[in-house]
Coordinates of C-alpha atoms in Angstrom, one line a residue:
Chain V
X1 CA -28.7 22.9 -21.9
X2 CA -29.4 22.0 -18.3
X3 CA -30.4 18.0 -18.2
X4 CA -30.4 18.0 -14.6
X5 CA -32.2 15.3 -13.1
X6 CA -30.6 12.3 -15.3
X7 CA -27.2 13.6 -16.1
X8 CA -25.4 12.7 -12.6
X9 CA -24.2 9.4 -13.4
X10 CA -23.0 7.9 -16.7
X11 CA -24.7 4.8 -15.8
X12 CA -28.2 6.4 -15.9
X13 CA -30.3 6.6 -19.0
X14 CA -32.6 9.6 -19.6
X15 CA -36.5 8.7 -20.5
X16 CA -35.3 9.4 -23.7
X17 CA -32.7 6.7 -24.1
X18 CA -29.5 9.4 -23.9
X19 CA -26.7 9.0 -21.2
X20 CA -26.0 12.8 -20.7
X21 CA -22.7 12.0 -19.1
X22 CA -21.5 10.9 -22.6
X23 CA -22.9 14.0 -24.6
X24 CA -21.0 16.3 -21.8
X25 CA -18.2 14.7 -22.6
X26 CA -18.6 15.5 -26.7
X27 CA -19.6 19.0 -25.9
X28 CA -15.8 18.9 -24.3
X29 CA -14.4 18.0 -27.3
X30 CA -16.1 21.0 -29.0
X31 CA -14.8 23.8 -26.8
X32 CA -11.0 22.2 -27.0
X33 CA -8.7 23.9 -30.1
X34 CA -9.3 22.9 -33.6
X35 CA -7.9 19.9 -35.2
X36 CA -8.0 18.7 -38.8
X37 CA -7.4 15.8 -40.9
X38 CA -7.5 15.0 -44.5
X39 CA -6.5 12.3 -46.4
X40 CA -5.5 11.2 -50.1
X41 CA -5.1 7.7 -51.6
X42 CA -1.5 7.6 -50.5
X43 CA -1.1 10.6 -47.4
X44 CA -2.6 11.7 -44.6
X45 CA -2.5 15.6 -43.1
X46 CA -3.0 15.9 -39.7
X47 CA -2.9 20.0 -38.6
X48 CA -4.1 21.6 -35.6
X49 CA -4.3 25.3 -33.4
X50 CA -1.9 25.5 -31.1
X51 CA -4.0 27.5 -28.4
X52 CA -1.9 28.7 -25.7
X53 CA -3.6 29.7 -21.7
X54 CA -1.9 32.7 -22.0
X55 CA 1.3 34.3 -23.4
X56 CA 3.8 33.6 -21.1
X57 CA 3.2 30.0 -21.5
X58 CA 3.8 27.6 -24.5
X59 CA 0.9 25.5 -26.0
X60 CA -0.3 22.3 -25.9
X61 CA 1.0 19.7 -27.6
X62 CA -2.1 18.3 -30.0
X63 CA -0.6 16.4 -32.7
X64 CA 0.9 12.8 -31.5
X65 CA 3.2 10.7 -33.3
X66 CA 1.9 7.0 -32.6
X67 CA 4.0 4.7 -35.0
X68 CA 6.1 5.3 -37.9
X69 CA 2.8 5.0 -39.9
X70 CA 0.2 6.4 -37.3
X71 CA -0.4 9.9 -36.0
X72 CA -3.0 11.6 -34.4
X73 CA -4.5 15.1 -33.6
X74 CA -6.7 15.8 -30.6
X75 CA -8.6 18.0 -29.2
X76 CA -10.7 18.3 -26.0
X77 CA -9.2 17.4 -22.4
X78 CA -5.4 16.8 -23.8
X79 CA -4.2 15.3 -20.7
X80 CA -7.0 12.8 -21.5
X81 CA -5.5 12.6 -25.1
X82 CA -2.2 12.3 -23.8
X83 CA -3.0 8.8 -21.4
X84 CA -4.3 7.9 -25.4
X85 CA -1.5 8.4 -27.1
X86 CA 0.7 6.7 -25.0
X87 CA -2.3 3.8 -25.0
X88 CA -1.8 3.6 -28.9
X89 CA 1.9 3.9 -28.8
X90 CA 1.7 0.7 -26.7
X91 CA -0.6 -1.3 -28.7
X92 CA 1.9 -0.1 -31.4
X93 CA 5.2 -1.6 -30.0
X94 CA 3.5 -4.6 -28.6
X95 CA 1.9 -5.0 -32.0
X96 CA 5.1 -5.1 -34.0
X97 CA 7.1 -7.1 -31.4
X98 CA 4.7 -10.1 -31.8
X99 CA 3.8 -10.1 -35.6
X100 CA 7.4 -8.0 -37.1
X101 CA 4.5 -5.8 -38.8
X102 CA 3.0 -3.0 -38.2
X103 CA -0.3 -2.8 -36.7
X104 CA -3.4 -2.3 -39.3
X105 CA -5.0 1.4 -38.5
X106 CA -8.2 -0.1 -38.3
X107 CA -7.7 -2.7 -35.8
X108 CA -6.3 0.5 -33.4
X109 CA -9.0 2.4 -33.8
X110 CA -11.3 -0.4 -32.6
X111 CA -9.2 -1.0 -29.8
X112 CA -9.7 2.7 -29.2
X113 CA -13.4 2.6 -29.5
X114 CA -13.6 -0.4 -26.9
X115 CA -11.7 0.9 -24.6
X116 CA -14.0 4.4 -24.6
X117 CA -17.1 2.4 -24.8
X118 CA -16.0 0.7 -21.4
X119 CA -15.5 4.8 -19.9
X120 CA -19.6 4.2 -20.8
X121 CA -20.6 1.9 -18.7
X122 CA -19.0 1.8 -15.1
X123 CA -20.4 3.6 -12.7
X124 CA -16.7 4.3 -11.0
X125 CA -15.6 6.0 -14.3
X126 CA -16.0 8.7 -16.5
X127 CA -15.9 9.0 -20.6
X128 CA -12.6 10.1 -22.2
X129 CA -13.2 14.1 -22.8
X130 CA -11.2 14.2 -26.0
X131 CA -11.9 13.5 -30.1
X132 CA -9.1 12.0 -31.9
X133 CA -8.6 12.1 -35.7
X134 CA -6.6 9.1 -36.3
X135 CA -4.1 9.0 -39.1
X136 CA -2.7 6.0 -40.6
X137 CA -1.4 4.4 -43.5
X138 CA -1.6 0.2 -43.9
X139 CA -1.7 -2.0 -46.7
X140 CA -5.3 -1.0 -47.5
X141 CA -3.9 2.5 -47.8
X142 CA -4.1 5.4 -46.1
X143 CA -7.3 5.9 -44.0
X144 CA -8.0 9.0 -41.5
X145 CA -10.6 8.0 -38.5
X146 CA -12.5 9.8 -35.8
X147 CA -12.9 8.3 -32.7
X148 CA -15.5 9.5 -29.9
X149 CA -15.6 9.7 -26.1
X150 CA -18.8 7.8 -26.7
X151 CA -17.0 4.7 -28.1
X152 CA -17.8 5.4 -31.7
X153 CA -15.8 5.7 -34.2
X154 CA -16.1 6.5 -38.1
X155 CA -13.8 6.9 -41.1
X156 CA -13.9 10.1 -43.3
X157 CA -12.1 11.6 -46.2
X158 CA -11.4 14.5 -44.4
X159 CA -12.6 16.1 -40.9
X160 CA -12.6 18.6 -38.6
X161 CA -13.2 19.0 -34.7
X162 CA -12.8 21.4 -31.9
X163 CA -14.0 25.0 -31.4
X164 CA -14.8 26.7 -34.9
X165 CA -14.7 23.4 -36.9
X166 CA -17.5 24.4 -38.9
X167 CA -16.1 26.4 -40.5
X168 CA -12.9 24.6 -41.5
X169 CA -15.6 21.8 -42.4
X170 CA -17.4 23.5 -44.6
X171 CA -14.7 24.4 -46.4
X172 CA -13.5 20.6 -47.0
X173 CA -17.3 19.9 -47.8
X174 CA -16.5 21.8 -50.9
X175 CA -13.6 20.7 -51.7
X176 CA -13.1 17.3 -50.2
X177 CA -13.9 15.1 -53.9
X178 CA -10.5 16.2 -55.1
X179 CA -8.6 15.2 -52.1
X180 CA -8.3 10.9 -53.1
X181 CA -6.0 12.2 -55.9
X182 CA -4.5 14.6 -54.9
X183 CA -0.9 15.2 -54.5
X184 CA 1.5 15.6 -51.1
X185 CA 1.8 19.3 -51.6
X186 CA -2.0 20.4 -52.3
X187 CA -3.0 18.1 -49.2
X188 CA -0.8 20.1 -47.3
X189 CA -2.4 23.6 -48.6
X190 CA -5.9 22.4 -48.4
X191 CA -4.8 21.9 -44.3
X192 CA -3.6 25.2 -43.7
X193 CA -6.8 26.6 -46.1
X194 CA -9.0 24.2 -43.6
X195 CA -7.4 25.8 -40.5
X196 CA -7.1 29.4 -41.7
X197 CA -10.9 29.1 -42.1
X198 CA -11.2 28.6 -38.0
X199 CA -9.0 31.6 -36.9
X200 CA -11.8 33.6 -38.9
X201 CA -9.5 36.9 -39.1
X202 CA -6.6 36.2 -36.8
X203 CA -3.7 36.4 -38.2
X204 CA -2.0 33.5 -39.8
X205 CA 1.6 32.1 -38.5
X206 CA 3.2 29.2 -38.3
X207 CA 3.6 29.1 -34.8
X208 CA 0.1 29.2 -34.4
X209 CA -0.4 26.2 -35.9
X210 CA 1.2 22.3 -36.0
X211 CA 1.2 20.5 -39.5
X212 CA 2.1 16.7 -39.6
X213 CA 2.2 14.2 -42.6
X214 CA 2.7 10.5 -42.8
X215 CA 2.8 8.4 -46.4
X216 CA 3.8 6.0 -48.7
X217 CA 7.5 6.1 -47.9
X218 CA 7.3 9.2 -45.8
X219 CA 6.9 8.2 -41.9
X220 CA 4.9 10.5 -39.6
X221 CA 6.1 13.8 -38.6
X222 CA 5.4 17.3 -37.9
X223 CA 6.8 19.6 -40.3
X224 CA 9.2 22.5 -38.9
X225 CA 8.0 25.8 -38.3
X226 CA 10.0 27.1 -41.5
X227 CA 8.3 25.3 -43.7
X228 CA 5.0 25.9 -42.2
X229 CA 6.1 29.5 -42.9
X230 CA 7.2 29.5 -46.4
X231 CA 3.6 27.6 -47.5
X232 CA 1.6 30.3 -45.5
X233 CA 3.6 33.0 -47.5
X234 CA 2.8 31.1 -50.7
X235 CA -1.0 31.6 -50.2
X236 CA -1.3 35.0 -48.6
X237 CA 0.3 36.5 -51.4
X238 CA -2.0 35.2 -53.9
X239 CA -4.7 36.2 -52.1
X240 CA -8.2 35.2 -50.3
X241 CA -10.0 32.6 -52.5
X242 CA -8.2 29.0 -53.1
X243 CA -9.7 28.5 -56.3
X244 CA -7.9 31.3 -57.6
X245 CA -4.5 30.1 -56.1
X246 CA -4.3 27.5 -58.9
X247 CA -4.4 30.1 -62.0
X248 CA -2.3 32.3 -60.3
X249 CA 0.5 30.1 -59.2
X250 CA 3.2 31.5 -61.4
X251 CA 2.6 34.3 -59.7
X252 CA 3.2 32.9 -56.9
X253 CA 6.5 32.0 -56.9
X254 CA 7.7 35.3 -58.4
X255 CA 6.3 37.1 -55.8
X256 CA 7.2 34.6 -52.9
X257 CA 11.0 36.0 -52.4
X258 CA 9.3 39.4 -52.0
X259 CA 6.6 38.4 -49.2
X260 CA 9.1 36.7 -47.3
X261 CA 11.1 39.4 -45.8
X262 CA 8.1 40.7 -44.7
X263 CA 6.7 37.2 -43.1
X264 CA 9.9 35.5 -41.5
X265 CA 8.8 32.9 -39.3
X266 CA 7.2 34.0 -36.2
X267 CA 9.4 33.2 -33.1
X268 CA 6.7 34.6 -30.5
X269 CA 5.3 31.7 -28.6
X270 CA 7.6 28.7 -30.0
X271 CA 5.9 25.0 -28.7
X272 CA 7.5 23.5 -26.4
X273 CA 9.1 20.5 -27.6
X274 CA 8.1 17.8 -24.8
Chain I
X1 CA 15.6 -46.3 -10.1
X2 CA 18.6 -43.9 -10.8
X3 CA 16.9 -39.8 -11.0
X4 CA 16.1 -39.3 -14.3
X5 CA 18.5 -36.5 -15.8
X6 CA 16.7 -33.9 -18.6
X7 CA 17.6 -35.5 -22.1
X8 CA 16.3 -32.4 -23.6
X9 CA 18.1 -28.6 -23.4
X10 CA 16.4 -25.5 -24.0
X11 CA 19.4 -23.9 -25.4
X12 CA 21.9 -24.4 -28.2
X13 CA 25.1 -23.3 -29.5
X14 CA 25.1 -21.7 -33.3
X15 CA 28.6 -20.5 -32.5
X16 CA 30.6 -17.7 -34.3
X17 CA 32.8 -14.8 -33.5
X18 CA 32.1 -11.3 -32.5
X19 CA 34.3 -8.4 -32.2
X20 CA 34.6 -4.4 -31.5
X21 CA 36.9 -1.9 -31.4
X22 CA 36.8 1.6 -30.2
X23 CA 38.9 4.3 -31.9
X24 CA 38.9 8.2 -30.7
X25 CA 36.3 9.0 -33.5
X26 CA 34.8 5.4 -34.7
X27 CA 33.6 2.5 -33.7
X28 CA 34.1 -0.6 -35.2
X29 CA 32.1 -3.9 -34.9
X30 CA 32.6 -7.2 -36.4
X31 CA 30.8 -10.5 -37.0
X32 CA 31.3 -13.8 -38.8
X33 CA 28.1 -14.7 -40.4
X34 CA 28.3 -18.6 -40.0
X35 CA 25.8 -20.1 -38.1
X36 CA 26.2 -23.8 -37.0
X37 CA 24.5 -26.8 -34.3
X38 CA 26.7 -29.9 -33.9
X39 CA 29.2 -29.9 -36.5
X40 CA 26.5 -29.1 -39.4
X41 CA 26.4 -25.5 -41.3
X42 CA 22.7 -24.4 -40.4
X43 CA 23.4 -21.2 -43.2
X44 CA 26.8 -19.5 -44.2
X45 CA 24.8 -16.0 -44.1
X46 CA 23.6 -14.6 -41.5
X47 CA 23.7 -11.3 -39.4
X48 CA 24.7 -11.7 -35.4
X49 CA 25.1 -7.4 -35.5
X50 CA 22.0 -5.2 -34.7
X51 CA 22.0 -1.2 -35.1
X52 CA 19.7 -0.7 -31.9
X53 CA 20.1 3.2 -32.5
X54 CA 21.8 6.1 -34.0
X55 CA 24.9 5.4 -32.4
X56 CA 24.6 2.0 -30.9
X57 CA 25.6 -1.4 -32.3
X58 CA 25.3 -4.6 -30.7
X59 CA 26.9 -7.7 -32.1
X60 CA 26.0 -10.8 -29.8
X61 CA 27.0 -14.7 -30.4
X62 CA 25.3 -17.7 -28.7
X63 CA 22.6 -19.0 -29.5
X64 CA 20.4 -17.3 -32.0
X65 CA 17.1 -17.8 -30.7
X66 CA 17.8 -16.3 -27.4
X67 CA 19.6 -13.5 -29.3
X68 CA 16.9 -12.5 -31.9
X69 CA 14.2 -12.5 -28.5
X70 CA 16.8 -9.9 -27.6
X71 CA 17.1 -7.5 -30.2
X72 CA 13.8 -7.1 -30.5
X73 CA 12.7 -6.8 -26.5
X74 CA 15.4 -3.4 -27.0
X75 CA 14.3 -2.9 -30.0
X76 CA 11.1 -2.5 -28.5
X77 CA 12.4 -0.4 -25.2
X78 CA 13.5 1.6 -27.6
X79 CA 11.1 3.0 -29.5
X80 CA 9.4 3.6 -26.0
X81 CA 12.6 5.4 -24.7
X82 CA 12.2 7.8 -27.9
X83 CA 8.6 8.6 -27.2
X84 CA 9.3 9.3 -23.8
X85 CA 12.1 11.8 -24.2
X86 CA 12.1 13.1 -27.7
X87 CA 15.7 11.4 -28.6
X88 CA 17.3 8.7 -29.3
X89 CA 19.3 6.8 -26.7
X90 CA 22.9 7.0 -26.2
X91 CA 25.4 4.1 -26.4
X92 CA 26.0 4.5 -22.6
X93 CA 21.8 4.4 -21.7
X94 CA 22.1 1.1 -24.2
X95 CA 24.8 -0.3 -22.6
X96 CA 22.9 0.2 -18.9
X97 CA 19.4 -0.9 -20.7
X98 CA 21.2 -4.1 -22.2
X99 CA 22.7 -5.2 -18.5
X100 CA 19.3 -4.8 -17.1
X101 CA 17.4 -6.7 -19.4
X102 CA 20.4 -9.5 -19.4
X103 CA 19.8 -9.6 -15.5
X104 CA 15.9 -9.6 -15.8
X105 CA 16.8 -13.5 -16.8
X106 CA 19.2 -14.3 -14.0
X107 CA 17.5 -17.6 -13.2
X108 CA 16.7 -18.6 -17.3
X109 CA 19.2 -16.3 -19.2
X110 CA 19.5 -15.3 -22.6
X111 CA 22.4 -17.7 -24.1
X112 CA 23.7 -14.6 -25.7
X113 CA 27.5 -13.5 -25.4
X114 CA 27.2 -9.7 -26.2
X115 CA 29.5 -6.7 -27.5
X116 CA 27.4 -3.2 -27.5
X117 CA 29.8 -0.7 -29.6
X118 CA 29.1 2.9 -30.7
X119 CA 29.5 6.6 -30.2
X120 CA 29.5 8.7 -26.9
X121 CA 27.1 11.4 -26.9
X122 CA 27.8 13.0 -23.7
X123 CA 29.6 16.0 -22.4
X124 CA 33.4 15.8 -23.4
X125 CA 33.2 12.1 -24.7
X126 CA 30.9 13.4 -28.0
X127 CA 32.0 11.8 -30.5
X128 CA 34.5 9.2 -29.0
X129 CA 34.0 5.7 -29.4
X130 CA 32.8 2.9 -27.2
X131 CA 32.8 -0.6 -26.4
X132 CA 30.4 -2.2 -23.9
X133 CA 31.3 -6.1 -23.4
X134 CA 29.0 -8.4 -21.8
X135 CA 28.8 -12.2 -19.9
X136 CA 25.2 -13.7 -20.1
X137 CA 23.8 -12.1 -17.0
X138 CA 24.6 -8.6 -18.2
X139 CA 27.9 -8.0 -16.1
X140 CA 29.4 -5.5 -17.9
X141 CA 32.6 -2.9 -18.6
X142 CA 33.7 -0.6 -20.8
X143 CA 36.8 -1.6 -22.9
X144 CA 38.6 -0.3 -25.4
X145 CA 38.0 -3.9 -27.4
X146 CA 36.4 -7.1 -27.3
X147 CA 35.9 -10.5 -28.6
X148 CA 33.0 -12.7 -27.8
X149 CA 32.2 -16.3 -29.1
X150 CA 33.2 -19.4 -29.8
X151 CA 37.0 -17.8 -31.2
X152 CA 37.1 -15.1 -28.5
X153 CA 40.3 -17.2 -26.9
X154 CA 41.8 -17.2 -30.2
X155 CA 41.2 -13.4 -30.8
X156 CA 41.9 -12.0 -27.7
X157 CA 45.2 -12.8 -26.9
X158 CA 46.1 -10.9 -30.5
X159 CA 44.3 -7.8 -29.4
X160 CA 46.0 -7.5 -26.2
X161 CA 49.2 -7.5 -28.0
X162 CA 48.5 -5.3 -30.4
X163 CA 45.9 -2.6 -28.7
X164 CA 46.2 -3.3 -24.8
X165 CA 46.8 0.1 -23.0
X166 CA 47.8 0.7 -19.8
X167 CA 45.2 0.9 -16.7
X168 CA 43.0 4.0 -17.5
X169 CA 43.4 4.2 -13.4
X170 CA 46.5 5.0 -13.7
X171 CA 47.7 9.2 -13.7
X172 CA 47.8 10.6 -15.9
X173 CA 45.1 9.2 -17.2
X174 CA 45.1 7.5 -20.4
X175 CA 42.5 6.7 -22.5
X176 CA 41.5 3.1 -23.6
X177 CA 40.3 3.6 -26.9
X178 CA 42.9 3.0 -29.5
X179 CA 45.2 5.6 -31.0
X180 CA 44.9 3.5 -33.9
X181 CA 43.5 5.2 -37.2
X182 CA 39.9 3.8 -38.8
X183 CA 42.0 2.2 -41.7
X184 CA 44.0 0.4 -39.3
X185 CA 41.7 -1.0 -36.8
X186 CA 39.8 -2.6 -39.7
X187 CA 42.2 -3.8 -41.1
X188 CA 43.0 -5.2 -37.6
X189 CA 39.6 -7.0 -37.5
X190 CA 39.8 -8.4 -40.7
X191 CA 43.4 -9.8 -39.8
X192 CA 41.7 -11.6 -36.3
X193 CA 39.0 -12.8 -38.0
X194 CA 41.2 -14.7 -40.8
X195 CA 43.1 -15.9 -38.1
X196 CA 40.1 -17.3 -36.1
X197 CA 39.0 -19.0 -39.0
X198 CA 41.9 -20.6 -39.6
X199 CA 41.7 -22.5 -36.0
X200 CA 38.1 -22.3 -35.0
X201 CA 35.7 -24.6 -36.7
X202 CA 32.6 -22.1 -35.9
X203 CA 33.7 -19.1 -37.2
X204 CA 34.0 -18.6 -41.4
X205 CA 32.5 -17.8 -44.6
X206 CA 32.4 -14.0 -44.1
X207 CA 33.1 -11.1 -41.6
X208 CA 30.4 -8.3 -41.5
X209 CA 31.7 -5.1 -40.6
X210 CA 29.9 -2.3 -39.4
X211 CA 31.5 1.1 -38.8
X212 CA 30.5 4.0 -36.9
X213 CA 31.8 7.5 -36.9
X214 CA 30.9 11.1 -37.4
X215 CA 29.6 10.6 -40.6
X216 CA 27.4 8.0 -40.5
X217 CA 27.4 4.2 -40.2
X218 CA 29.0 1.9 -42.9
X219 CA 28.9 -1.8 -43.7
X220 CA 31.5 -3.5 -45.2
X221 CA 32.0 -7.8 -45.8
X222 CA 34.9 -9.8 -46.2
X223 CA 35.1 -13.5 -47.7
X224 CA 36.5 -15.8 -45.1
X225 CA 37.4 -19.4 -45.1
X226 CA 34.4 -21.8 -46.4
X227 CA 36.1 -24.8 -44.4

């Protein structure tokens, strides 16, 4: 993956009409945690990993409350996604102070893109390292958007990024046709399927990963560890395969109570609540 | 040729009454909801009270404009106070916001006569209430009560009577919020604001009440004089 001789500057094209700088600067996106989004006509899921550098330390804060009707989940260079956040929470306030309405997701995440397209093309700068899956709901509904260090930006139905996405997205490849219609509570689950599929094996807990929602009548937040606990429990019990979860729901809740001893919610590394 | 004097003034009066009370567990805040220019009736219905946060309540009289400009410039600090640090602000962080953003206008101020009421949050105080009152520059005090607007000399007087406390300088110390129960100290407000009506051409149609304490914030309205 060595581009040496044109990759120095991000103001220098390759032969082949690539500016290196701004791939690098994806590829950082890819090695940060994972972070998923999915959306239905009237929510929007934002989860993520929470990766911690080691265990004495708490981890990273990925998931960002914006507006009441705007979240978003990074991942990549988070002090990068921090500066972001606080860029959209701006646009936000200044937004609603002028027009006593809240700002249209769509016009943020242009914003967004111009002002990582402009990282692009100074020589004195360098591209934002961090992928955001914007979450919003407006009066056109609710939309989830992913916006680039390269300045693009594009609108899905649902999405993953960071290190193992694949997998998570190949999951909501299969499933994602459903998701328009379907209700607060399966959106939820099909999050924590989507992010169960990128630990591959480790162990599933709710401090090891951050679930937010935002709706019709529900404004953005991050659901409490118990919660996140009490879903997890509902799953593992059934078993492996999601499909299955559906006919054996009854089941389910009968043998919920039982699993829970078993699975109270993990205390270990608890985030860090900045 | 004589200077030419400005025949034009950026502000205006829309008058009314404001008042607050602060109890040992509530808060209570009051506003007529006339607002007038000249001796017309612009609308016999509006709000001067704003709930900035969970436990802060500003009530301001003046003129409307300058007020509404107001609200929302906090409104908007705010929202980037809670992002910052994870919580809502205190009444006592409003109170100091509020006289800074007053003062930001020293040379073109906000024509805004302001009472900030609500609910310590800190250390012992949790829980006690508060009253913050305010000139146009954002001096301000902490008081056990307040009146503001165009019947704050008729109001006053009466609250002295019936709630002054002695100097909370003095020792032992004394607190300044009333011993007064919630029951009363509305019904206090309810009786000023009859009165002011009664005298004060500005003031009428109805009193909007808002009470904090412990359990919430309530709103309650009374019919006032329509004359």
């Amino acid at each position: 993956m060595f581009r040496n001789q044109y990759d120095t500057d991000v103001t220098t094209w390759s032969p082949a009409g690539r500016l290196f700088q701004v791939e690098y600067a994806m590829e950082a996106v890819k090695q940060g945690s994972a972070a998923i989004g999915l959306r239905s006509k009237t929510h929007v899921v934002l989860a993520s990993v929470n990766k911690a550098s080691s265990e004495l330390s708490s981890h990273q804060k990925k998931i960002f409350k914006v507006d009441d009707h705007i979240g978003v989940a990074i991942a990549g260079l988070t002090a990068d996604g921090r500066v972001l956040s606080r860029y959209m929470r701006n646009e936000c306030i200044n937004y609603s102070y002028t027009y006593e309405s809240p700002l249209p997701v769509g016009r943020l995440v242009v914003q967004l893109a111009d002002k990582a397209q402009v990282c692009t093309q100074r020589s004195w700068k360098r591209p934002y390292g961090v992928g955001l899956l914007v979450g919003g709901l407006d009066e056109s509904g609710a939309h989830l958007y992913y916006n680039c260090p390269s300045g693009n930006y594009f609108e899905y139905q649902a999405f993953a990024i960071g290190s193992r996405s694949q997998a998570a997205k190949t999951y909501l490849e299969r499933k994602f046709e459903s998701f328009m219609d379907s209700s607060r509570e399966d959106l939820i689950k099909d999050a924590l399927f989507a992010l169960r599929e990128t630990l591959q094996g480790e162990k599933m807990t709710s401090s090891i990963c951050t679930i937010s929602i935002l709706g019709a009548g529900e404004a953005f937040h991050v659901l409490d560890q118990e919660t996140v606990q009490r879903l997890i429990n509902e799953f593992e019990v059934v078993g492996e395969e999601p499909p299955a979860n559906e006919a054996a729901a009854p089941d389910a809740e009968a043998a919920a109570p039982g699993a829970a001893e078993g699975a109270a919610p993990d205390q270990g590394a608890a985030p860090m609540d900045i | 040729m004589p200077k030419q004097q400005a025949n034009w003034s950026p502000y205006d009066n829309n008058g009314g009454t404001c008042v607050a009370i602060a109890g040992a567990d509530y808060c209570v805040i009051a506003a007529d909801t006339r607002m007038s220019t000249g001796y017309s009736i612009l609308t016999r219905d509006y709000s001067k009270i704003i709930q900035l946060a969970d436990k802060s309540v500003m009530a301001s009289s003046g003129f409307q404009a300058d007020v509404r400009a107001l609200q929302k410039v906090l409104a908007a600090r705010h929202l980037l106070y809670q992002h910052q640090h994870n919580k809502q602000m205190s009444c006592p962080a409003m109170a100091q916001l509020l006289s800074n953003t007053l003062y930001f206008k020293r040379f073109f101020p906000y024509y805004s006569f302001n009472v900030l009421g609500g609910l310590d949050s800190e250390g012992k105080c949790k829980g006690k209430g508060c009253v913050f009152t305010y000139d146009a520059v954002g001096s301000y005090e902490r008081v056990g009560y307040s009146a503001q607007g165009s019947g704050a000399t008729l109001i006053t007087p009466f609250l002295d009577n019936q709630l002054k406390s002695p100097s909370p300088l003095l020792l032992p110390a004394k607190d300044a919020v009333t011993p007064l129960s919630e029951i009363e100290a509305i019904d206090l407000v309810k009786t000023c604001f009859a009165s002011a009506t009664e005298r004060d051409i500005y003031t009428g149609d109805k009193v909007e009440m808002l009470v904090l304490n412990a359990s919430g914030i309530r709103q309650e309205f009374m019919e006032l004089r329509k004359d």
